[in-house]
Amino acid sequence: MSGPPGREPRGPPVAAGRVNATPAAAFDRLYVRQATPLTRQAFLLCGRRRLAERAVVHAFHRAWERWPEVAVDPDPAGWLRAATHEYALSPWHQLVPGRRGGELRAVPPEDRVLLEALLSLPRSYRRSLILHDGVGLGLSETAAETEASTRAAAGRVLGAREALTARLPGLADTAEEQRGVALAHLLRQFAAGHPVVPGCPATLRAAGERLTRRRTWAAFALVATAVLSIALTAVLTG
């Protein structure tokens, strides 16, 4: 990797520059470009490889479902990143006992120290640190993505660095103003040691379309059941 995990070049909306590009082609290019860094970010946020992969699939399913909106977003990568991070950090996923511990034991010892230190942070601190020191967003961008004030985002990043310094001996020997750079280096090393094999974007699109159809039919069935129930009640009480 040439930069921190998840650092992506900023640019115009995905469809820009290719007026004749089909929605599917534009989506596939975005997937090829972003799936790997997003999976690595999600793994650092949740400590569970399969959950990280599900978070990315979930984000891309949502993106394809709302493609007209995402395609013209000023930062489609940021849209996907927010959806991925929110899914990976959802407290509902922590209700399955023991799963994270088993996956952590499979991580090499030298990487496990960093991952366990990250997972010891509050979720808001963890996300802010990954966005600022890992992805490379500025404090104002980090604040916007986490729906916090710039002051709160700065406090979370500094608090996360202090907590990690207490758990990672190498950081304690680093000058305070250089700890962000040192953490970015550690995150790059971690990412390099955990290769990601992205799926097929066409398969992902097809699965997303099937999921959307099932949701639509489920909604129709729910409405039909409610209407039938009301009609039966009216007949029986009339």
PDB file of N, CA and C in Angstrom, residues 4-88:
ATOM      1  N   PRO A   4      -2.090   5.240   3.958  1.00  0.00           N
ATOM      2  CA  PRO A   4      -2.834   4.623   5.037  1.00  0.00           C
ATOM      3  C   PRO A   4      -3.998   3.814   4.510  1.00  0.00           C
ATOM      4  N   PRO A   5      -4.458   2.797   5.279  1.00  0.00           N
ATOM      5  CA  PRO A   5      -5.563   1.974   4.801  1.00  0.00           C
ATOM      6  C   PRO A   5      -6.793   2.817   4.575  1.00  0.00           C
ATOM      7  N   GLY A   6      -7.341   2.740   3.348  1.00  0.00           N
ATOM      8  CA  GLY A   6      -8.558   3.479   3.075  1.00  0.00           C
ATOM      9  C   GLY A   6      -8.308   4.825   2.472  1.00  0.00           C
ATOM     10  N   ARG A   7      -7.054   5.326   2.387  1.00  0.00           N
ATOM     11  CA  ARG A   7      -6.838   6.632   1.773  1.00  0.00           C
ATOM     12  C   ARG A   7      -7.136   6.511   0.289  1.00  0.00           C
ATOM     13  N   GLU A   8      -8.071   7.343  -0.184  1.00  0.00           N
ATOM     14  CA  GLU A   8      -8.399   7.294  -1.586  1.00  0.00           C
ATOM     15  C   GLU A   8      -8.275   8.680  -2.190  1.00  0.00           C
ATOM     16  N   PRO A   9      -7.888   8.755  -3.467  1.00  0.00           N
ATOM     17  CA  PRO A   9      -7.784  10.055  -4.103  1.00  0.00           C
ATOM     18  C   PRO A   9      -9.143  10.726  -4.147  1.00  0.00           C
ATOM     19  N   ARG A  10      -9.168  12.016  -3.879  1.00  0.00           N
ATOM     20  CA  ARG A  10     -10.399  12.767  -3.988  1.00  0.00           C
ATOM     21  C   ARG A  10     -10.645  13.088  -5.458  1.00  0.00           C
ATOM     22  N   GLY A  11     -11.878  13.133  -5.859  1.00  0.00           N
ATOM     23  CA  GLY A  11     -12.150  13.416  -7.254  1.00  0.00           C
ATOM     24  C   GLY A  11     -13.612  13.724  -7.452  1.00  0.00           C
ATOM     25  N   PRO A  12     -14.026  13.914  -8.709  1.00  0.00           N
ATOM     26  CA  PRO A  12     -15.403  14.236  -9.021  1.00  0.00           C
ATOM     27  C   PRO A  12     -16.295  13.033  -8.834  1.00  0.00           C
ATOM     28  N   PRO A  13     -17.624  13.226  -8.930  1.00  0.00           N
ATOM     29  CA  PRO A  13     -18.532  12.093  -8.805  1.00  0.00           C
ATOM     30  C   PRO A  13     -18.131  10.960  -9.731  1.00  0.00           C
ATOM     31  N   VAL A  14     -18.539   9.750  -9.344  1.00  0.00           N
ATOM     32  CA  VAL A  14     -18.088   8.537 -10.020  1.00  0.00           C
ATOM     33  C   VAL A  14     -18.381   8.550 -11.514  1.00  0.00           C
ATOM     34  N   ALA A  15     -19.539   9.065 -11.928  1.00  0.00           N
ATOM     35  CA  ALA A  15     -19.916   9.008 -13.332  1.00  0.00           C
ATOM     36  C   ALA A  15     -19.289  10.125 -14.146  1.00  0.00           C
ATOM     37  N   ALA A  16     -18.691  11.121 -13.481  1.00  0.00           N
ATOM     38  CA  ALA A  16     -18.137  12.255 -14.193  1.00  0.00           C
ATOM     39  C   ALA A  16     -17.008  11.802 -15.110  1.00  0.00           C
ATOM     40  N   GLY A  17     -16.922  12.446 -16.263  1.00  0.00           N
ATOM     41  CA  GLY A  17     -15.851  12.109 -17.190  1.00  0.00           C
ATOM     42  C   GLY A  17     -16.210  10.967 -18.119  1.00  0.00           C
ATOM     43  N   ARG A  18     -17.295  10.239 -17.826  1.00  0.00           N
ATOM     44  CA  ARG A  18     -17.747   9.161 -18.706  1.00  0.00           C
ATOM     45  C   ARG A  18     -19.256   9.307 -18.876  1.00  0.00           C
ATOM     46  N   VAL A  19     -19.621  10.236 -19.737  1.00  0.00           N
ATOM     47  CA  VAL A  19     -21.032  10.556 -19.884  1.00  0.00           C
ATOM     48  C   VAL A  19     -21.835   9.338 -20.300  1.00  0.00           C
ATOM     49  N   ASN A  20     -21.223   8.472 -21.127  1.00  0.00           N
ATOM     50  CA  ASN A  20     -21.938   7.313 -21.651  1.00  0.00           C
ATOM     51  C   ASN A  20     -21.785   6.069 -20.778  1.00  0.00           C
ATOM     52  N   ALA A  21     -21.098   6.182 -19.650  1.00  0.00           N
ATOM     53  CA  ALA A  21     -20.924   5.019 -18.787  1.00  0.00           C
ATOM     54  C   ALA A  21     -22.273   4.569 -18.234  1.00  0.00           C
ATOM     55  N   THR A  22     -22.501   3.259 -18.237  1.00  0.00           N
ATOM     56  CA  THR A  22     -23.745   2.748 -17.683  1.00  0.00           C
ATOM     57  C   THR A  22     -23.673   2.791 -16.161  1.00  0.00           C
ATOM     58  N   PRO A  23     -24.809   2.823 -15.465  1.00  0.00           N
ATOM     59  CA  PRO A  23     -24.784   2.772 -14.004  1.00  0.00           C
ATOM     60  C   PRO A  23     -24.022   1.551 -13.476  1.00  0.00           C
ATOM     61  N   ALA A  24     -24.217   0.401 -14.125  1.00  0.00           N
ATOM     62  CA  ALA A  24     -23.532  -0.807 -13.667  1.00  0.00           C
ATOM     63  C   ALA A  24     -22.021  -0.666 -13.789  1.00  0.00           C
ATOM     64  N   ALA A  25     -21.542  -0.096 -14.902  1.00  0.00           N
ATOM     65  CA  ALA A  25     -20.095   0.068 -15.088  1.00  0.00           C
ATOM     66  C   ALA A  25     -19.523   1.045 -14.066  1.00  0.00           C
ATOM     67  N   ALA A  26     -20.256   2.128 -13.800  1.00  0.00           N
ATOM     68  CA  ALA A  26     -19.775   3.100 -12.816  1.00  0.00           C
ATOM     69  C   ALA A  26     -19.731   2.487 -11.421  1.00  0.00           C
ATOM     70  N   PHE A  27     -20.763   1.724 -11.081  1.00  0.00           N
ATOM     71  CA  PHE A  27     -20.796   1.049  -9.783  1.00  0.00           C
ATOM     72  C   PHE A  27     -19.641   0.061  -9.661  1.00  0.00           C
ATOM     73  N   ASP A  28     -19.409  -0.705 -10.711  1.00  0.00           N
ATOM     74  CA  ASP A  28     -18.346  -1.708 -10.666  1.00  0.00           C
ATOM     75  C   ASP A  28     -16.981  -1.056 -10.477  1.00  0.00           C
ATOM     76  N   ARG A  29     -16.745   0.094 -11.142  1.00  0.00           N
ATOM     77  CA  ARG A  29     -15.470   0.785 -10.960  1.00  0.00           C
ATOM     78  C   ARG A  29     -15.308   1.252  -9.520  1.00  0.00           C
ATOM     79  N   LEU A  30     -16.386   1.746  -8.945  1.00  0.00           N
ATOM     80  CA  LEU A  30     -16.320   2.209  -7.552  1.00  0.00           C
ATOM     81  C   LEU A  30     -16.036   1.036  -6.618  1.00  0.00           C
ATOM     82  N   TYR A  31     -16.658  -0.098  -6.882  1.00  0.00           N
ATOM     83  CA  TYR A  31     -16.433  -1.277  -6.044  1.00  0.00           C
ATOM     84  C   TYR A  31     -14.977  -1.734  -6.119  1.00  0.00           C
ATOM     85  N   VAL A  32     -14.451  -1.833  -7.326  1.00  0.00           N
ATOM     86  CA  VAL A  32     -13.065  -2.285  -7.496  1.00  0.00           C
ATOM     87  C   VAL A  32     -12.107  -1.348  -6.767  1.00  0.00           C
ATOM     88  N   ARG A  33     -12.421  -0.073  -6.770  1.00  0.00           N
ATOM     89  CA  ARG A  33     -11.534   0.920  -6.170  1.00  0.00           C
ATOM     90  C   ARG A  33     -11.625   0.950  -4.651  1.00  0.00           C
ATOM     91  N   GLN A  34     -12.819   0.712  -4.102  1.00  0.00           N
ATOM     92  CA  GLN A  34     -13.040   0.965  -2.681  1.00  0.00           C
ATOM     93  C   GLN A  34     -13.226  -0.267  -1.807  1.00  0.00           C
ATOM     94  N   ALA A  35     -13.543  -1.411  -2.362  1.00  0.00           N
ATOM     95  CA  ALA A  35     -13.886  -2.566  -1.531  1.00  0.00           C
ATOM     96  C   ALA A  35     -12.744  -2.975  -0.605  1.00  0.00           C
ATOM     97  N   THR A  36     -11.534  -3.003  -1.108  1.00  0.00           N
ATOM     98  CA  THR A  36     -10.404  -3.446  -0.280  1.00  0.00           C
ATOM     99  C   THR A  36     -10.119  -2.491   0.872  1.00  0.00           C
ATOM    100  N   PRO A  37      -9.936  -1.172   0.630  1.00  0.00           N
ATOM    101  CA  PRO A  37      -9.676  -0.289   1.772  1.00  0.00           C
ATOM    102  C   PRO A  37     -10.823  -0.255   2.770  1.00  0.00           C
ATOM    103  N   LEU A  38     -12.058  -0.331   2.294  1.00  0.00           N
ATOM    104  CA  LEU A  38     -13.188  -0.311   3.218  1.00  0.00           C
ATOM    105  C   LEU A  38     -13.214  -1.562   4.095  1.00  0.00           C
ATOM    106  N   THR A  39     -12.875  -2.710   3.518  1.00  0.00           N
ATOM    107  CA  THR A  39     -12.842  -3.945   4.308  1.00  0.00           C
ATOM    108  C   THR A  39     -11.784  -3.847   5.403  1.00  0.00           C
ATOM    109  N   ARG A  40     -10.632  -3.299   5.077  1.00  0.00           N
ATOM    110  CA  ARG A  40      -9.567  -3.154   6.069  1.00  0.00           C
ATOM    111  C   ARG A  40      -9.975  -2.173   7.175  1.00  0.00           C
ATOM    112  N   GLN A  41     -10.601  -1.072   6.803  1.00  0.00           N
ATOM    113  CA  GLN A  41     -11.069  -0.126   7.813  1.00  0.00           C
ATOM    114  C   GLN A  41     -12.085  -0.785   8.740  1.00  0.00           C
ATOM    115  N   ALA A  42     -13.039  -1.502   8.142  1.00  0.00           N
ATOM    116  CA  ALA A  42     -14.079  -2.142   8.951  1.00  0.00           C
ATOM    117  C   ALA A  42     -13.482  -3.172   9.901  1.00  0.00           C
ATOM    118  N   PHE A  43     -12.472  -3.895   9.454  1.00  0.00           N
ATOM    119  CA  PHE A  43     -11.818  -4.890  10.317  1.00  0.00           C
ATOM    120  C   PHE A  43     -11.157  -4.200  11.511  1.00  0.00           C
ATOM    121  N   LEU A  44     -10.515  -3.065  11.283  1.00  0.00           N
ATOM    122  CA  LEU A  44      -9.906  -2.320  12.384  1.00  0.00           C
ATOM    123  C   LEU A  44     -10.965  -1.775  13.344  1.00  0.00           C
ATOM    124  N   LEU A  45     -12.138  -1.504  12.833  1.00  0.00           N
ATOM    125  CA  LEU A  45     -13.206  -0.952  13.674  1.00  0.00           C
ATOM    126  C   LEU A  45     -13.903  -2.015  14.512  1.00  0.00           C
ATOM    127  N   CYS A  46     -14.059  -3.226  13.953  1.00  0.00           N
ATOM    128  CA  CYS A  46     -14.863  -4.235  14.651  1.00  0.00           C
ATOM    129  C   CYS A  46     -14.075  -5.456  15.112  1.00  0.00           C
ATOM    130  N   GLY A  47     -12.893  -5.700  14.531  1.00  0.00           N
ATOM    131  CA  GLY A  47     -12.084  -6.839  14.945  1.00  0.00           C
ATOM    132  C   GLY A  47     -12.603  -8.180  14.483  1.00  0.00           C
ATOM    133  N   ARG A  48     -13.538  -8.184  13.544  1.00  0.00           N
ATOM    134  CA  ARG A  48     -14.111  -9.438  13.040  1.00  0.00           C
ATOM    135  C   ARG A  48     -14.104  -9.411  11.525  1.00  0.00           C
ATOM    136  N   ARG A  49     -13.349 -10.325  10.940  1.00  0.00           N
ATOM    137  CA  ARG A  49     -13.146 -10.297   9.490  1.00  0.00           C
ATOM    138  C   ARG A  49     -14.462 -10.468   8.728  1.00  0.00           C
ATOM    139  N   ARG A  50     -15.268 -11.435   9.125  1.00  0.00           N
ATOM    140  CA  ARG A  50     -16.511 -11.676   8.385  1.00  0.00           C
ATOM    141  C   ARG A  50     -17.492 -10.522   8.558  1.00  0.00           C
ATOM    142  N   LEU A  51     -17.530  -9.940   9.739  1.00  0.00           N
ATOM    143  CA  LEU A  51     -18.387  -8.783   9.950  1.00  0.00           C
ATOM    144  C   LEU A  51     -17.907  -7.617   9.090  1.00  0.00           C
ATOM    145  N   ALA A  52     -16.600  -7.453   8.986  1.00  0.00           N
ATOM    146  CA  ALA A  52     -16.056  -6.392   8.133  1.00  0.00           C
ATOM    147  C   ALA A  52     -16.486  -6.598   6.682  1.00  0.00           C
ATOM    148  N   GLU A  53     -16.426  -7.831   6.217  1.00  0.00           N
ATOM    149  CA  GLU A  53     -16.845  -8.125   4.844  1.00  0.00           C
ATOM    150  C   GLU A  53     -18.340  -7.865   4.670  1.00  0.00           C
ATOM    151  N   ARG A  54     -19.137  -8.242   5.680  1.00  0.00           N
ATOM    152  CA  ARG A  54     -20.587  -7.994   5.596  1.00  0.00           C
ATOM    153  C   ARG A  54     -20.883  -6.506   5.586  1.00  0.00           C
ATOM    154  N   ALA A  55     -20.116  -5.740   6.341  1.00  0.00           N
ATOM    155  CA  ALA A  55     -20.330  -4.293   6.390  1.00  0.00           C
ATOM    156  C   ALA A  55     -20.125  -3.671   5.017  1.00  0.00           C
ATOM    157  N   VAL A  56     -19.108  -4.140   4.302  1.00  0.00           N
ATOM    158  CA  VAL A  56     -18.830  -3.611   2.962  1.00  0.00           C
ATOM    159  C   VAL A  56     -19.930  -4.039   1.984  1.00  0.00           C
ATOM    160  N   VAL A  57     -20.351  -5.293   2.052  1.00  0.00           N
ATOM    161  CA  VAL A  57     -21.434  -5.766   1.188  1.00  0.00           C
ATOM    162  C   VAL A  57     -22.704  -4.962   1.455  1.00  0.00           C
ATOM    163  N   HIS A  58     -23.009  -4.747   2.727  1.00  0.00           N
ATOM    164  CA  HIS A  58     -24.189  -3.964   3.100  1.00  0.00           C
ATOM    165  C   HIS A  58     -24.113  -2.561   2.499  1.00  0.00           C
ATOM    166  N   ALA A  59     -22.956  -1.914   2.610  1.00  0.00           N
ATOM    167  CA  ALA A  59     -22.803  -0.555   2.102  1.00  0.00           C
ATOM    168  C   ALA A  59     -22.995  -0.511   0.588  1.00  0.00           C
ATOM    169  N   PHE A  60     -22.426  -1.475  -0.121  1.00  0.00           N
ATOM    170  CA  PHE A  60     -22.568  -1.476  -1.583  1.00  0.00           C
ATOM    171  C   PHE A  60     -23.976  -1.869  -2.022  1.00  0.00           C
ATOM    172  N   HIS A  61     -24.639  -2.732  -1.266  1.00  0.00           N
ATOM    173  CA  HIS A  61     -26.048  -3.012  -1.570  1.00  0.00           C
ATOM    174  C   HIS A  61     -26.877  -1.739  -1.462  1.00  0.00           C
ATOM    175  N   ARG A  62     -26.669  -0.990  -0.394  1.00  0.00           N
ATOM    176  CA  ARG A  62     -27.390   0.267  -0.219  1.00  0.00           C
ATOM    177  C   ARG A  62     -27.058   1.249  -1.329  1.00  0.00           C
ATOM    178  N   ALA A  63     -25.779   1.293  -1.713  1.00  0.00           N
ATOM    179  CA  ALA A  63     -25.363   2.223  -2.762  1.00  0.00           C
ATOM    180  C   ALA A  63     -26.036   1.898  -4.096  1.00  0.00           C
ATOM    181  N   TRP A  64     -26.113   0.606  -4.436  1.00  0.00           N
ATOM    182  CA  TRP A  64     -26.740   0.210  -5.699  1.00  0.00           C
ATOM    183  C   TRP A  64     -28.239   0.473  -5.654  1.00  0.00           C
ATOM    184  N   GLU A  65     -28.830   0.259  -4.494  1.00  0.00           N
ATOM    185  CA  GLU A  65     -30.259   0.513  -4.324  1.00  0.00           C
ATOM    186  C   GLU A  65     -30.572   1.993  -4.523  1.00  0.00           C
ATOM    187  N   ARG A  66     -29.620   2.865  -4.140  1.00  0.00           N
ATOM    188  CA  ARG A  66     -29.819   4.318  -4.240  1.00  0.00           C
ATOM    189  C   ARG A  66     -28.869   4.927  -5.266  1.00  0.00           C
ATOM    190  N   TRP A  67     -28.554   4.178  -6.305  1.00  0.00           N
ATOM    191  CA  TRP A  67     -27.490   4.605  -7.205  1.00  0.00           C
ATOM    192  C   TRP A  67     -27.683   5.990  -7.819  1.00  0.00           C
ATOM    193  N   PRO A  68     -28.870   6.391  -8.257  1.00  0.00           N
ATOM    194  CA  PRO A  68     -28.982   7.750  -8.805  1.00  0.00           C
ATOM    195  C   PRO A  68     -28.504   8.827  -7.822  1.00  0.00           C
ATOM    196  N   GLU A  69     -28.775   8.601  -6.532  1.00  0.00           N
ATOM    197  CA  GLU A  69     -28.325   9.544  -5.498  1.00  0.00           C
ATOM    198  C   GLU A  69     -26.818   9.440  -5.285  1.00  0.00           C
ATOM    199  N   VAL A  70     -26.295   8.231  -5.172  1.00  0.00           N
ATOM    200  CA  VAL A  70     -24.873   8.042  -4.883  1.00  0.00           C
ATOM    201  C   VAL A  70     -24.011   8.474  -6.066  1.00  0.00           C
ATOM    202  N   ALA A  71     -24.473   8.224  -7.288  1.00  0.00           N
ATOM    203  CA  ALA A  71     -23.674   8.515  -8.475  1.00  0.00           C
ATOM    204  C   ALA A  71     -23.333   9.991  -8.603  1.00  0.00           C
ATOM    205  N   VAL A  72     -24.234  10.865  -8.124  1.00  0.00           N
ATOM    206  CA  VAL A  72     -23.985  12.313  -8.246  1.00  0.00           C
ATOM    207  C   VAL A  72     -23.525  12.926  -6.932  1.00  0.00           C
ATOM    208  N   ASP A  73     -23.294  12.086  -5.914  1.00  0.00           N
ATOM    209  CA  ASP A  73     -22.790  12.595  -4.645  1.00  0.00           C
ATOM    210  C   ASP A  73     -21.389  13.184  -4.859  1.00  0.00           C
ATOM    211  N   PRO A  74     -21.077  14.324  -4.210  1.00  0.00           N
ATOM    212  CA  PRO A  74     -19.733  14.889  -4.370  1.00  0.00           C
ATOM    213  C   PRO A  74     -18.618  13.946  -3.922  1.00  0.00           C
ATOM    214  N   ASP A  75     -18.940  12.997  -3.033  1.00  0.00           N
ATOM    215  CA  ASP A  75     -17.924  12.068  -2.521  1.00  0.00           C
ATOM    216  C   ASP A  75     -18.535  10.685  -2.344  1.00  0.00           C
ATOM    217  N   PRO A  76     -18.714   9.938  -3.440  1.00  0.00           N
ATOM    218  CA  PRO A  76     -19.308   8.607  -3.325  1.00  0.00           C
ATOM    219  C   PRO A  76     -18.525   7.689  -2.388  1.00  0.00           C
ATOM    220  N   ALA A  77     -17.177   7.813  -2.386  1.00  0.00           N
ATOM    221  CA  ALA A  77     -16.364   6.987  -1.493  1.00  0.00           C
ATOM    222  C   ALA A  77     -16.693   7.293  -0.034  1.00  0.00           C
ATOM    223  N   GLY A  78     -16.911   8.572   0.264  1.00  0.00           N
ATOM    224  CA  GLY A  78     -17.277   8.945   1.624  1.00  0.00           C
ATOM    225  C   GLY A  78     -18.648   8.413   2.008  1.00  0.00           C
ATOM    226  N   TRP A  79     -19.586   8.405   1.064  1.00  0.00           N
ATOM    227  CA  TRP A  79     -20.928   7.858   1.301  1.00  0.00           C
ATOM    228  C   TRP A  79     -20.817   6.387   1.698  1.00  0.00           C
ATOM    229  N   LEU A  80     -20.030   5.646   0.915  1.00  0.00           N
ATOM    230  CA  LEU A  80     -19.836   4.226   1.200  1.00  0.00           C
ATOM    231  C   LEU A  80     -19.101   4.006   2.511  1.00  0.00           C
ATOM    232  N   ARG A  81     -18.102   4.835   2.776  1.00  0.00           N
ATOM    233  CA  ARG A  81     -17.318   4.692   4.007  1.00  0.00           C
ATOM    234  C   ARG A  81     -18.214   4.878   5.226  1.00  0.00           C
ATOM    235  N   ALA A  82     -19.076   5.901   5.196  1.00  0.00           N
ATOM    236  CA  ALA A  82     -19.963   6.139   6.328  1.00  0.00           C
ATOM    237  C   ALA A  82     -20.894   4.949   6.557  1.00  0.00           C
ATOM    238  N   ALA A  83     -21.452   4.412   5.467  1.00  0.00           N
ATOM    239  CA  ALA A  83     -22.359   3.265   5.596  1.00  0.00           C
ATOM    240  C   ALA A  83     -21.621   2.044   6.130  1.00  0.00           C
ATOM    241  N   THR A  84     -20.397   1.829   5.671  1.00  0.00           N
ATOM    242  CA  THR A  84     -19.600   0.687   6.128  1.00  0.00           C
ATOM    243  C   THR A  84     -19.258   0.814   7.602  1.00  0.00           C
ATOM    244  N   HIS A  85     -18.781   1.986   8.006  1.00  0.00           N
ATOM    245  CA  HIS A  85     -18.374   2.192   9.399  1.00  0.00           C
ATOM    246  C   HIS A  85     -19.550   2.047  10.353  1.00  0.00           C
ATOM    247  N   GLU A  86     -20.696   2.594   9.978  1.00  0.00           N
ATOM    248  CA  GLU A  86     -21.861   2.520  10.863  1.00  0.00           C
ATOM    249  C   GLU A  86     -22.296   1.068  11.064  1.00  0.00           C
ATOM    250  N   TYR A  87     -22.263   0.295   9.997  1.00  0.00           N
ATOM    251  CA  TYR A  87     -22.637  -1.124  10.117  1.00  0.00           C
ATOM    252  C   TYR A  87     -21.624  -1.875  10.971  1.00  0.00           C
ATOM    253  N   ALA A  88     -20.340  -1.656  10.725  1.00  0.00           N
ATOM    254  CA  ALA A  88     -19.298  -2.375  11.466  1.00  0.00           C
ATOM    255  C   ALA A  88     -19.323  -2.050  12.946  1.00  0.00           C
TER     256      ALA A  88
END
